[in-house]
mmCIF file of C-alpha atoms and ligand atoms in Angstrom:
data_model
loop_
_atom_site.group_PDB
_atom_site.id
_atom_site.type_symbol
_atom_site.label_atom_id
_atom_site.label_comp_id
_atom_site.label_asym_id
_atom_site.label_seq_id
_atom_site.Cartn_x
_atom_site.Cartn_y
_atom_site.Cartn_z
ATOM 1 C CA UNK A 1 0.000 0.000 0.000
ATOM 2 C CA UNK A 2 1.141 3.826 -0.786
ATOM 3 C CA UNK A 3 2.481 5.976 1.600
ATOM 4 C CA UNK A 4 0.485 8.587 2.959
ATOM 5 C CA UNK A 5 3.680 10.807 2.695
ATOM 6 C CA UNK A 6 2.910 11.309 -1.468
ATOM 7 C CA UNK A 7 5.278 12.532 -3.799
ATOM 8 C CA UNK A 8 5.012 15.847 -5.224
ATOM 9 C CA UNK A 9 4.094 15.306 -8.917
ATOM 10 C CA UNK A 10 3.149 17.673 -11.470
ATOM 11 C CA UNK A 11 -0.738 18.741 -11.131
ATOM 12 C CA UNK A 12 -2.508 17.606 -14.563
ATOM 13 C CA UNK A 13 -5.107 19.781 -16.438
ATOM 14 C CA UNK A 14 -7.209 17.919 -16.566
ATOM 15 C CA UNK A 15 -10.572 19.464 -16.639
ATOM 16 C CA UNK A 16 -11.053 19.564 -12.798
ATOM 17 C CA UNK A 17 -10.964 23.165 -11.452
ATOM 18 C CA UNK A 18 -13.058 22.311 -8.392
ATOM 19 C CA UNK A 19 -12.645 19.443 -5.377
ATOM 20 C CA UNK A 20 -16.036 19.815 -2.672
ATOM 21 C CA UNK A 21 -14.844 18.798 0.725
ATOM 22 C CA UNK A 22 -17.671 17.985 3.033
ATOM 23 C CA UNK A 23 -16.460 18.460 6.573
ATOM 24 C CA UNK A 24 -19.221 19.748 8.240
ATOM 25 C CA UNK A 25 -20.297 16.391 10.118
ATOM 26 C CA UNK A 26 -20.903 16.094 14.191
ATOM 27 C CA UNK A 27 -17.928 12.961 13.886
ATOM 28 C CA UNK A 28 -19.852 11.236 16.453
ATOM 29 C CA UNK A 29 -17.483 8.051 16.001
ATOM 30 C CA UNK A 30 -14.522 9.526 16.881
ATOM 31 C CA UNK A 31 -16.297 11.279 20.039
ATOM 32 C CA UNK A 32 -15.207 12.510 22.910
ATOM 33 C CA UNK A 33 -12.268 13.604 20.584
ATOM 34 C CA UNK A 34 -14.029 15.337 18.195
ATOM 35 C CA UNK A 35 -16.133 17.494 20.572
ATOM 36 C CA UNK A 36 -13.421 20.049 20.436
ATOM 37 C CA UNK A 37 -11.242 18.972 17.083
ATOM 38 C CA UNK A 38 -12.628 18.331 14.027
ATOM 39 C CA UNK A 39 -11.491 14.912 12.932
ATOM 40 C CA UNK A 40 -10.237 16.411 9.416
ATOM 41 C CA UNK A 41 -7.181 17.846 11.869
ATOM 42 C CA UNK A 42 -6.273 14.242 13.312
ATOM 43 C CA UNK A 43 -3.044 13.575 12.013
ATOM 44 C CA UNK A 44 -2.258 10.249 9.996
ATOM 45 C CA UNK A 45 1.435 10.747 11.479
ATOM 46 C CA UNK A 46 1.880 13.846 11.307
ATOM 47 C CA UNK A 47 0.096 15.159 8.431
ATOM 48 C CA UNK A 48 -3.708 15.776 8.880
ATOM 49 C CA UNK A 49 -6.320 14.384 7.060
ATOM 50 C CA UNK A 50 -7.346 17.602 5.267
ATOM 51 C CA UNK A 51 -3.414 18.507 3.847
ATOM 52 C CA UNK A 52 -3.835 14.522 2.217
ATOM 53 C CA UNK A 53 -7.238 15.316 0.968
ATOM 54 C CA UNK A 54 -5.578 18.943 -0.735
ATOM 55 C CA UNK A 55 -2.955 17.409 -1.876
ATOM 56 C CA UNK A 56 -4.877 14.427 -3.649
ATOM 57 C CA UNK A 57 -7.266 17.580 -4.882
ATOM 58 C CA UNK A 58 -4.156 19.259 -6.263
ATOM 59 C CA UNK A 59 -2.670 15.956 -7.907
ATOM 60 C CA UNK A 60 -5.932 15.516 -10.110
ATOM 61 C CA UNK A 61 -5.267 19.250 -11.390
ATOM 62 C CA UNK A 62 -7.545 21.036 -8.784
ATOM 63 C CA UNK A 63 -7.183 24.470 -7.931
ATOM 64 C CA UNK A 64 -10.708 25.432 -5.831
ATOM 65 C CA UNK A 65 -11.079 23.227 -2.175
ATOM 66 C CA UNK A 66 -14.345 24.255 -1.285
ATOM 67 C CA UNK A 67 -14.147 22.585 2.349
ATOM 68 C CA UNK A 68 -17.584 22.912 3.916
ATOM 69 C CA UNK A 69 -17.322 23.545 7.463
ATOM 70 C CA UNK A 70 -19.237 23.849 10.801
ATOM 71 C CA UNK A 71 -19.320 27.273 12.674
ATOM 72 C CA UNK A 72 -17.639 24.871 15.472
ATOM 73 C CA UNK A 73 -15.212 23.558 13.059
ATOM 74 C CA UNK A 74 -13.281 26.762 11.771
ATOM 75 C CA UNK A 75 -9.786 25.210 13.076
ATOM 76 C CA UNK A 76 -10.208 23.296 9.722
ATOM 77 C CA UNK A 77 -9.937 26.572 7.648
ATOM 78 C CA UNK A 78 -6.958 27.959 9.716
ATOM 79 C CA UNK A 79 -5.257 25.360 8.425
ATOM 80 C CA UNK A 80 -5.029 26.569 5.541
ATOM 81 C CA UNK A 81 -3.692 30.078 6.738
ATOM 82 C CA UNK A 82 -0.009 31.325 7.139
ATOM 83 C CA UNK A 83 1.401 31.149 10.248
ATOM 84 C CA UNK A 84 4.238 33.736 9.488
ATOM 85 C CA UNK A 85 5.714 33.833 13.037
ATOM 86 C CA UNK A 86 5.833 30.301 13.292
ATOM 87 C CA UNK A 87 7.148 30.096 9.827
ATOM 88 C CA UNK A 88 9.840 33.136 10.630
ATOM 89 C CA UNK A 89 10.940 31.122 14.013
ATOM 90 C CA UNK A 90 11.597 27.655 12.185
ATOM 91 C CA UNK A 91 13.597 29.740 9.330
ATOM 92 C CA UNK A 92 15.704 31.432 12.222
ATOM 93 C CA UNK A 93 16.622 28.212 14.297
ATOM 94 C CA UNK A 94 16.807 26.539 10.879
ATOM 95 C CA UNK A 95 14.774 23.772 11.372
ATOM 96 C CA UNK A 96 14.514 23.239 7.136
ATOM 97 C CA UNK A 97 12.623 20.232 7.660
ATOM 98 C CA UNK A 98 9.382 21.378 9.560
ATOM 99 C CA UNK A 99 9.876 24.794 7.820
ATOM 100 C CA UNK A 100 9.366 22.677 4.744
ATOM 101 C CA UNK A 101 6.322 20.637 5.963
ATOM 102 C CA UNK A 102 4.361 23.796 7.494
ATOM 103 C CA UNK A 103 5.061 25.358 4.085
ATOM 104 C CA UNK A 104 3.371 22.484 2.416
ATOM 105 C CA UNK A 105 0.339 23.428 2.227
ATOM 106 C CA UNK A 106 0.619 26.927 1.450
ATOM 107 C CA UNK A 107 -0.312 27.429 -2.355
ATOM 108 C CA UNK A 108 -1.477 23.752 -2.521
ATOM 109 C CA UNK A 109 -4.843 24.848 -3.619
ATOM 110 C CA UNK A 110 -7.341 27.980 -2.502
ATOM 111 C CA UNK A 111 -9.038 26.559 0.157
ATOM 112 C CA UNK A 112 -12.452 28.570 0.179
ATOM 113 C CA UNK A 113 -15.077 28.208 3.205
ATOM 114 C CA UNK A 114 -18.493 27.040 2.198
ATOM 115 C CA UNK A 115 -20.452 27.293 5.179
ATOM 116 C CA UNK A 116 -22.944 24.374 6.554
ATOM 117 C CA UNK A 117 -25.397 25.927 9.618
ATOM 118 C CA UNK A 118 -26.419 22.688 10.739
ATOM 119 C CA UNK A 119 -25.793 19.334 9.558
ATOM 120 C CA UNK A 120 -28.513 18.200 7.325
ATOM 121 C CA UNK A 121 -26.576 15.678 5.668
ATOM 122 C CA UNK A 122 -23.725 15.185 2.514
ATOM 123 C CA UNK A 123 -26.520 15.462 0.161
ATOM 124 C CA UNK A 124 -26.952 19.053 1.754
ATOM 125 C CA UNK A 125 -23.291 19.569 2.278
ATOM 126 C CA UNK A 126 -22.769 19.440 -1.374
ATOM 127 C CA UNK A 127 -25.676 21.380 -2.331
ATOM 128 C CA UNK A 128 -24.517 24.343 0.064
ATOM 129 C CA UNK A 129 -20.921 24.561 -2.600
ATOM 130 C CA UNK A 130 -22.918 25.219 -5.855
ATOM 131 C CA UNK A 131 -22.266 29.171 -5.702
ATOM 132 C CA UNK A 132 -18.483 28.710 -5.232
ATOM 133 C CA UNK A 133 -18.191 26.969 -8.756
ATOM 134 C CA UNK A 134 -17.964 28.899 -11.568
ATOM 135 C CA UNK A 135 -20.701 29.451 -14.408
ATOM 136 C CA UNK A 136 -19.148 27.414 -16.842
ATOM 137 C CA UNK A 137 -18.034 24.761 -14.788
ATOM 138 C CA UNK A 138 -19.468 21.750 -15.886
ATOM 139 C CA UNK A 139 -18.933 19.154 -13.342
ATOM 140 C CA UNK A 140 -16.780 18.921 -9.752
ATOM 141 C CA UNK A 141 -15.291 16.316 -7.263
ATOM 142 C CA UNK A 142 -16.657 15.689 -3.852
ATOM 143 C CA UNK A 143 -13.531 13.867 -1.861
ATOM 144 C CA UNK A 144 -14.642 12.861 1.837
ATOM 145 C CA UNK A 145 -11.913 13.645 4.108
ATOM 146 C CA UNK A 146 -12.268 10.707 6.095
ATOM 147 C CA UNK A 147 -11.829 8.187 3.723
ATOM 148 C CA UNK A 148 -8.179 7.635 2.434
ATOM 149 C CA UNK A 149 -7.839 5.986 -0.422
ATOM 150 C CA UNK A 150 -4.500 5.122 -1.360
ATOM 151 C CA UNK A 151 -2.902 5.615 -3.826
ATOM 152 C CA UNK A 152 -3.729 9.154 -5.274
ATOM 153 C CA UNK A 153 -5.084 9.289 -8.298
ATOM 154 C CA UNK A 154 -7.951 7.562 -8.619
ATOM 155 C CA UNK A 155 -9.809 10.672 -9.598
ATOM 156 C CA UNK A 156 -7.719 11.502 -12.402
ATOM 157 C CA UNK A 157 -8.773 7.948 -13.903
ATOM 158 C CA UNK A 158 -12.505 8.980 -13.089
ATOM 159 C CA UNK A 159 -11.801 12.348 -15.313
ATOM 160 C CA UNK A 160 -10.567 10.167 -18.137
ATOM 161 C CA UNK A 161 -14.039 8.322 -17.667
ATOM 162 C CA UNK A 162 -16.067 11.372 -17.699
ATOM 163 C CA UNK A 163 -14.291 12.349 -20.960
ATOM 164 C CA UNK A 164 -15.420 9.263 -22.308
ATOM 165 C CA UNK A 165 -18.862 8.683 -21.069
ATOM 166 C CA UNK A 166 -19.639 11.582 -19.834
ATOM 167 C CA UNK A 167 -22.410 12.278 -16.864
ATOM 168 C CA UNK A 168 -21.193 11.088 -13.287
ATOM 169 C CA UNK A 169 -18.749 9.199 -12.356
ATOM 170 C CA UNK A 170 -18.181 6.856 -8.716
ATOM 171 C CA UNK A 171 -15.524 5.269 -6.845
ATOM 172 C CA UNK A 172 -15.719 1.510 -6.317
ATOM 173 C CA UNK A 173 -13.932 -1.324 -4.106
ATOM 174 C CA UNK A 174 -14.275 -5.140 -4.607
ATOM 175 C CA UNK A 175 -14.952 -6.532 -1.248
ATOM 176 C CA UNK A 176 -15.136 -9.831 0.420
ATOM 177 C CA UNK A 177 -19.434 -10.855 -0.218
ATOM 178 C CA UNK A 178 -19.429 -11.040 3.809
ATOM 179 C CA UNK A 179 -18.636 -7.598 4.557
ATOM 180 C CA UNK A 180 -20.776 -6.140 1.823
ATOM 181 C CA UNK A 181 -23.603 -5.244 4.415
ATOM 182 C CA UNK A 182 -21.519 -2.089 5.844
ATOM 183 C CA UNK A 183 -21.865 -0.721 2.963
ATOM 184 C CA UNK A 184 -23.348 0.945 0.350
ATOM 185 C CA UNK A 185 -23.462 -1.436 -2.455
ATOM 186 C CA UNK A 186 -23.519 -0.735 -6.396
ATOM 187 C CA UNK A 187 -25.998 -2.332 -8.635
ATOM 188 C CA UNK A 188 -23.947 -2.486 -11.883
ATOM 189 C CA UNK A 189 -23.795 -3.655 -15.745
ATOM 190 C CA UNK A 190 -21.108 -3.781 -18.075
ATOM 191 C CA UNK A 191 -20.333 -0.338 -19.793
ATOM 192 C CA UNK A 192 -20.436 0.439 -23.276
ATOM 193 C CA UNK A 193 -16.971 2.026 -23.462
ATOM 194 C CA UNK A 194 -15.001 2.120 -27.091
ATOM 195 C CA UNK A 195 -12.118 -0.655 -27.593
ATOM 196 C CA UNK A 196 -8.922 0.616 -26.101
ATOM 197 C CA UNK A 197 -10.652 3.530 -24.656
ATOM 198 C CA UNK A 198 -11.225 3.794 -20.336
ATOM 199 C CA UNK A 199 -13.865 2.179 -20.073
ATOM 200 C CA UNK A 200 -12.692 -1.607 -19.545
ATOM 201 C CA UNK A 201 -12.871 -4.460 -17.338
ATOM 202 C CA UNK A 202 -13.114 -1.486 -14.035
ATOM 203 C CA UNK A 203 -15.903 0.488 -15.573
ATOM 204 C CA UNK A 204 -18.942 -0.329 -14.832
ATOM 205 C CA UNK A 205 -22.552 1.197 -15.592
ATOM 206 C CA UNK A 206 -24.483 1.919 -12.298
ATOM 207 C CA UNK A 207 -28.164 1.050 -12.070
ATOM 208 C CA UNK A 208 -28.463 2.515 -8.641
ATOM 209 C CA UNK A 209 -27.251 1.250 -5.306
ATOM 210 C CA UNK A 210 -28.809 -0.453 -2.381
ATOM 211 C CA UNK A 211 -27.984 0.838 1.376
ATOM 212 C CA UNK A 212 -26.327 -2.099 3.384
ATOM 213 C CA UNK A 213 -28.086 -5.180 2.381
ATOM 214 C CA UNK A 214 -27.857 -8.755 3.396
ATOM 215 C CA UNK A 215 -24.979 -10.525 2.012
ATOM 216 C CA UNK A 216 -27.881 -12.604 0.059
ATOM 217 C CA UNK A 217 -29.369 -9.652 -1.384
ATOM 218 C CA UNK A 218 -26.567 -7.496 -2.513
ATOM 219 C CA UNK A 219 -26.466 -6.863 -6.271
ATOM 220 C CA UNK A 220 -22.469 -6.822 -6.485
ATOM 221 C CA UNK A 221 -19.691 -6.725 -4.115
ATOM 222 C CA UNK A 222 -18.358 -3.244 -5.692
ATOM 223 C CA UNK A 223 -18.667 -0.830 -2.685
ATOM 224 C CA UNK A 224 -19.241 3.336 -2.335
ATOM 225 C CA UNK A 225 -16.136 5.057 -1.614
ATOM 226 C CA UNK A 226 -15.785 8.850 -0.718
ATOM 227 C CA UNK A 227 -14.715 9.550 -4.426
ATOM 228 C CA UNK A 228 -17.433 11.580 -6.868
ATOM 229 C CA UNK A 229 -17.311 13.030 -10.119
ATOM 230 C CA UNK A 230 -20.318 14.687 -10.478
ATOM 231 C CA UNK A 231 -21.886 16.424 -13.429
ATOM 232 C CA UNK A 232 -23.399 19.987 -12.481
ATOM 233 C CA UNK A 233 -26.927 18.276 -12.378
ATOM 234 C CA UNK A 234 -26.698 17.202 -9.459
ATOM 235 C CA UNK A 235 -27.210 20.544 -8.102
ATOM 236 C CA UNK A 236 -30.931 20.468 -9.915
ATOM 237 C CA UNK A 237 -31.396 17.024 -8.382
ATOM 238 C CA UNK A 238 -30.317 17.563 -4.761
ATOM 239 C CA UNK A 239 -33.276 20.809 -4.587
ATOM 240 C CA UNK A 240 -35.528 17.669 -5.795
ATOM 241 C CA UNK A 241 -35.181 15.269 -3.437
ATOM 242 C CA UNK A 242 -36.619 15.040 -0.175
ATOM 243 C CA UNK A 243 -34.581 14.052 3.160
ATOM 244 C CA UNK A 244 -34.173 10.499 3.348
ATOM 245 C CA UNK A 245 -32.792 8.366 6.077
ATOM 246 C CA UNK A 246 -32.087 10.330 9.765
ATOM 247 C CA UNK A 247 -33.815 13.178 8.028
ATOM 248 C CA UNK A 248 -30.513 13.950 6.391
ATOM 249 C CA UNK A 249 -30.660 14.749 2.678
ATOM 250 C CA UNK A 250 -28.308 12.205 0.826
ATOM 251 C CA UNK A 251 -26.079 12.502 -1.775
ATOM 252 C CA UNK A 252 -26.927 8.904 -2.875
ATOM 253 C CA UNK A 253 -30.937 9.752 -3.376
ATOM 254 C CA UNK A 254 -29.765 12.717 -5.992
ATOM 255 C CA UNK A 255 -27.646 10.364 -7.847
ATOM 256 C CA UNK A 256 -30.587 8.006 -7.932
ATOM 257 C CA UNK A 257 -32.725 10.544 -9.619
ATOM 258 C CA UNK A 258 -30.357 11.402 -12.110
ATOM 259 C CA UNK A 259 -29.777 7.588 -12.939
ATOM 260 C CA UNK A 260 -33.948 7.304 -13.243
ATOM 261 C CA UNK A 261 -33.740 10.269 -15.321
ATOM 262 C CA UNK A 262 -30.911 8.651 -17.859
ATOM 263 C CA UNK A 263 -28.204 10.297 -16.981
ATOM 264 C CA UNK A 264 -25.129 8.285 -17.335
ATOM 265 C CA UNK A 265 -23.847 7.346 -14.236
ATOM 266 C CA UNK A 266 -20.701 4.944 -13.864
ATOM 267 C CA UNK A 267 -18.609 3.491 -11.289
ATOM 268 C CA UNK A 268 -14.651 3.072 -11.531
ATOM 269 C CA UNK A 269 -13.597 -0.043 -9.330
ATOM 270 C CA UNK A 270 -9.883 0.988 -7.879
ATOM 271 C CA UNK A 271 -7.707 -1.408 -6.768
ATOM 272 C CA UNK A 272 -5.668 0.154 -3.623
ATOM 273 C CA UNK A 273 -6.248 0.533 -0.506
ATOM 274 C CA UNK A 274 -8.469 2.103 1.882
ATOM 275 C CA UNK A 275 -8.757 3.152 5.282
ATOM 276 C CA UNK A 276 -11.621 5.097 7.281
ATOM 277 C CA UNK A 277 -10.419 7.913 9.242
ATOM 278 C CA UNK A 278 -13.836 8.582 11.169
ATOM 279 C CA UNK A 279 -14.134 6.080 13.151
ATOM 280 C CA UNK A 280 -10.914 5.030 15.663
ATOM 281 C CA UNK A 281 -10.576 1.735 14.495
ATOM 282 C CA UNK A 282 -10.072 2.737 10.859
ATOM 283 C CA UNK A 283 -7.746 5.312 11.611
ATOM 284 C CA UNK A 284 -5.310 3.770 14.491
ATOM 285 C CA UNK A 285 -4.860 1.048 11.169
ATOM 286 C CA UNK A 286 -4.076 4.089 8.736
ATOM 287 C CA UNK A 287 -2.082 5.758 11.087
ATOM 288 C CA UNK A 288 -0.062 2.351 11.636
ATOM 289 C CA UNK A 289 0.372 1.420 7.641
ATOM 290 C CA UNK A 290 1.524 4.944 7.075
ATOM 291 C CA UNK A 291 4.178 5.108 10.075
ATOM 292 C CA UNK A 292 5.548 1.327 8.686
ATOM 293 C CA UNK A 293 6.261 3.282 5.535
ATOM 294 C CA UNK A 294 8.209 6.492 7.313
ATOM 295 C CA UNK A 295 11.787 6.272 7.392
ATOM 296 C CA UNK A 296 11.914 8.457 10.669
ATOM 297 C CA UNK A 297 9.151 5.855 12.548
ATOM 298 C CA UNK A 298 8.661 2.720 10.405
ATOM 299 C CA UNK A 299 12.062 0.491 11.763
ATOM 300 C CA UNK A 300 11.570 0.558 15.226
ATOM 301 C CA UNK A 301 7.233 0.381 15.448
ATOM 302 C CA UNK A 302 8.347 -2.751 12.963
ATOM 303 C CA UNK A 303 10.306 -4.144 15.720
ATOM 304 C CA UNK A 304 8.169 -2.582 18.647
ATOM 305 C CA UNK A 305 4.716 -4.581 17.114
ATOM 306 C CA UNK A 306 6.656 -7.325 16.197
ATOM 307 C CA UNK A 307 7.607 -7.896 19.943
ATOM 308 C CA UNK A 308 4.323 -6.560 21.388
ATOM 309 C CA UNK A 309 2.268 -9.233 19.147
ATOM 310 C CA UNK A 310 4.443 -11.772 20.530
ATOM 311 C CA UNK A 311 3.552 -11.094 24.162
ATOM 312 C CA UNK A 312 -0.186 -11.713 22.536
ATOM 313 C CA UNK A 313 0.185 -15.642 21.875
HETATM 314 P P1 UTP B 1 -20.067 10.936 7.932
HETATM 315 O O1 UTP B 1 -21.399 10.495 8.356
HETATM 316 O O2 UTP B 1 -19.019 9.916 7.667
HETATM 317 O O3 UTP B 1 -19.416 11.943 8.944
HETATM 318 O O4 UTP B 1 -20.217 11.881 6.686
HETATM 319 P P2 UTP B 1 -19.917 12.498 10.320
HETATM 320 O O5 UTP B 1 -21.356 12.785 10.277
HETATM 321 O O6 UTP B 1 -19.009 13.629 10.651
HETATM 322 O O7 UTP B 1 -19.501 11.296 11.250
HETATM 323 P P3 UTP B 1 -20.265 10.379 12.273
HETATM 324 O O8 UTP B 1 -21.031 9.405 11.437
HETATM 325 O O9 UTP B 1 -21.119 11.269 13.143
HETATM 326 O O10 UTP B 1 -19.158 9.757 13.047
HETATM 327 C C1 UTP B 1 -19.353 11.820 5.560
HETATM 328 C C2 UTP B 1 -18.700 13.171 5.309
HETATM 329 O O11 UTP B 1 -19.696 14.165 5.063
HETATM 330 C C3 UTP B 1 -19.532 15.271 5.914
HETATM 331 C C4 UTP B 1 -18.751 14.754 7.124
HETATM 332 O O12 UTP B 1 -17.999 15.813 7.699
HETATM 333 C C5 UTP B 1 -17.866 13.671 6.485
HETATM 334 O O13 UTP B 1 -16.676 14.227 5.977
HETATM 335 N N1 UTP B 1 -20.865 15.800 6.270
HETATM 336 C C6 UTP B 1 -21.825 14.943 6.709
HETATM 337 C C7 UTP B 1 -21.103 17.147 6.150
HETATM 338 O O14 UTP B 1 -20.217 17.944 5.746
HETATM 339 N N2 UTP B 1 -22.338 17.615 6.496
HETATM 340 C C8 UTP B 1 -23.315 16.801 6.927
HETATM 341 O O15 UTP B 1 -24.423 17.292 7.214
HETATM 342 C C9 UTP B 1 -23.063 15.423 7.045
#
């Protein structure tokens, strides 16, 4: 699996200008932590969720984060601010190395607020980042901060798609058909995509998606990530829908509609990893794949859980 420490590569043009970055939840999983930080600013190392999510914006050619935030969650915009007298200090007692990761994120992307009141769910979220795209922008990507998917990219392949196929395109795993009931499940057929063109074996038509069935009742075993290309419809769709489950309006009911209504939607199955960072389970294991990977930390916790899982048997 990828480090979460990623490369700097070249941003593509690809199309993309903006990346919608819901982060406006209660993060009642990761409680009583997140009753004072947001858990976009828990660190996977040392490098917060919301600097991977930027920098995975930036990679697919990104320039616009519009992070939607909480009035209780501001620290999540700071981040994105200049901390000149801490950036001043680590010049003058040359510490190049965290001068160099504070400055990371500077210039990464413009990180723009989009304000969420209350949360009324993602569906909502995303609606509430319509007037920061511009008039002729056609279509955007949603990214959900605490999923990690690993490695980057994967929404540069769903651009390609969208150039193909055109109308929306999803994020897909393959997973074991006994875990498919925590999640939210694809009902798929096989594309139409030209020979030698994207859409092959990992494209996959969508015909709508069921909510965490029985094993025996799930369509596929191609799971929902936190990955979205979505056309500009959507917009139109989410004011037509009516709050679903938890009285939350979801994102998943507006893609729906559009799929009833014909417009193409299809799923890209990626074959990487994945870890969720909003629950503590999910993000002790990210936090322990990425440190394996880090030449300061990986050695010794190799040794350290090495000998601690011994003491286990
Ligand atoms: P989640 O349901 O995973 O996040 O929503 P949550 O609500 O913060 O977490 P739990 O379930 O209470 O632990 C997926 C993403 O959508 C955002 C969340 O911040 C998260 O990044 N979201 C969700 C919003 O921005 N607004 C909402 O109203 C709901």
């Amino acid at each position: 699996m990828a480090s979460t420490s990623q490369t700097a590569t070249a941003p593509l043009t690809s199309g993309l200008r903006t990346a919608v970055v819901p982060a406006a939840g209660l993060g009642t999983r990761f409680l009583p932590a997140t009753k004072t930080v947001p858990k976009e600013l828990l660190p996977v190392v040392d490098t917060p969720g919301i600097e991977l999510i930027a920098r995975e914006a930036a990679q697919a050619g990104a320039t616009r984060l519009a992070v939607v935030t909480a009035p209780r969650k501001q620290g999540v915009m700071e981040y994105f601010e200049r901390d000149e007298l801490l950036e001043e200090t680590l010049a003058a007692r040359g510490k190049t190395d965290q001068l160099a990761k504070v400055r990371a994120v500077n210039g990464l992307v413009d990180a723009v607020a989009v304000d969420q009141d209350r949360p009324l769910g993602l569906g909502h979220a995303v609606g509430c980042a319509e007037s920061t795209l511009d008039d002729d922008e056609e279509f955007f990507a949603v990214l959900l901060p605490d999923d990690l998917v690993l490695p980057a990219g994967v929404i540069n392949e769903m651009v390609k798609i969208r150039e193909e196929l055109g109308g929306t395109v999803l994020c897909g795993f393959e997973v074991p058909e006994s875990e498919v009931s925590n999640y939210g499940v694809f009902d798929i057929e096989q594309s139409e995509g030209g020979v030698g063109g994207v859409a092959g074996e990992d494209v996959k038509k969508v015909r709508g998606m069921v909510e965490k069935p029985d094993a025996a009742d799930a369509p596929s075993t191609v799971v929902a990530t936190g990955r979205y290309l979505l056309d500009r419809s959507i917009f139109d769709a989410l004011r037509r829908i009516t709050p679903g489950k938890g009285g939350e309006l979801q994102l998943t009911d507006a893609i729906e509609l559009l799929i009833e209504e014909g417009h193409p939607v299809h799923v890209y199955i990626h074959h990487g990893g994945r870890h969720d960072l909003g629950n503590p389970g999910g993000y002790i294991r990210a936090c322990v794949d990425a440190a394996l990977q880090d030449d300061t930390y990986g050695p010794s916790l190799k040794t350290w859980l090495a000998d601690r899982l011994g003491q286990e048997n």
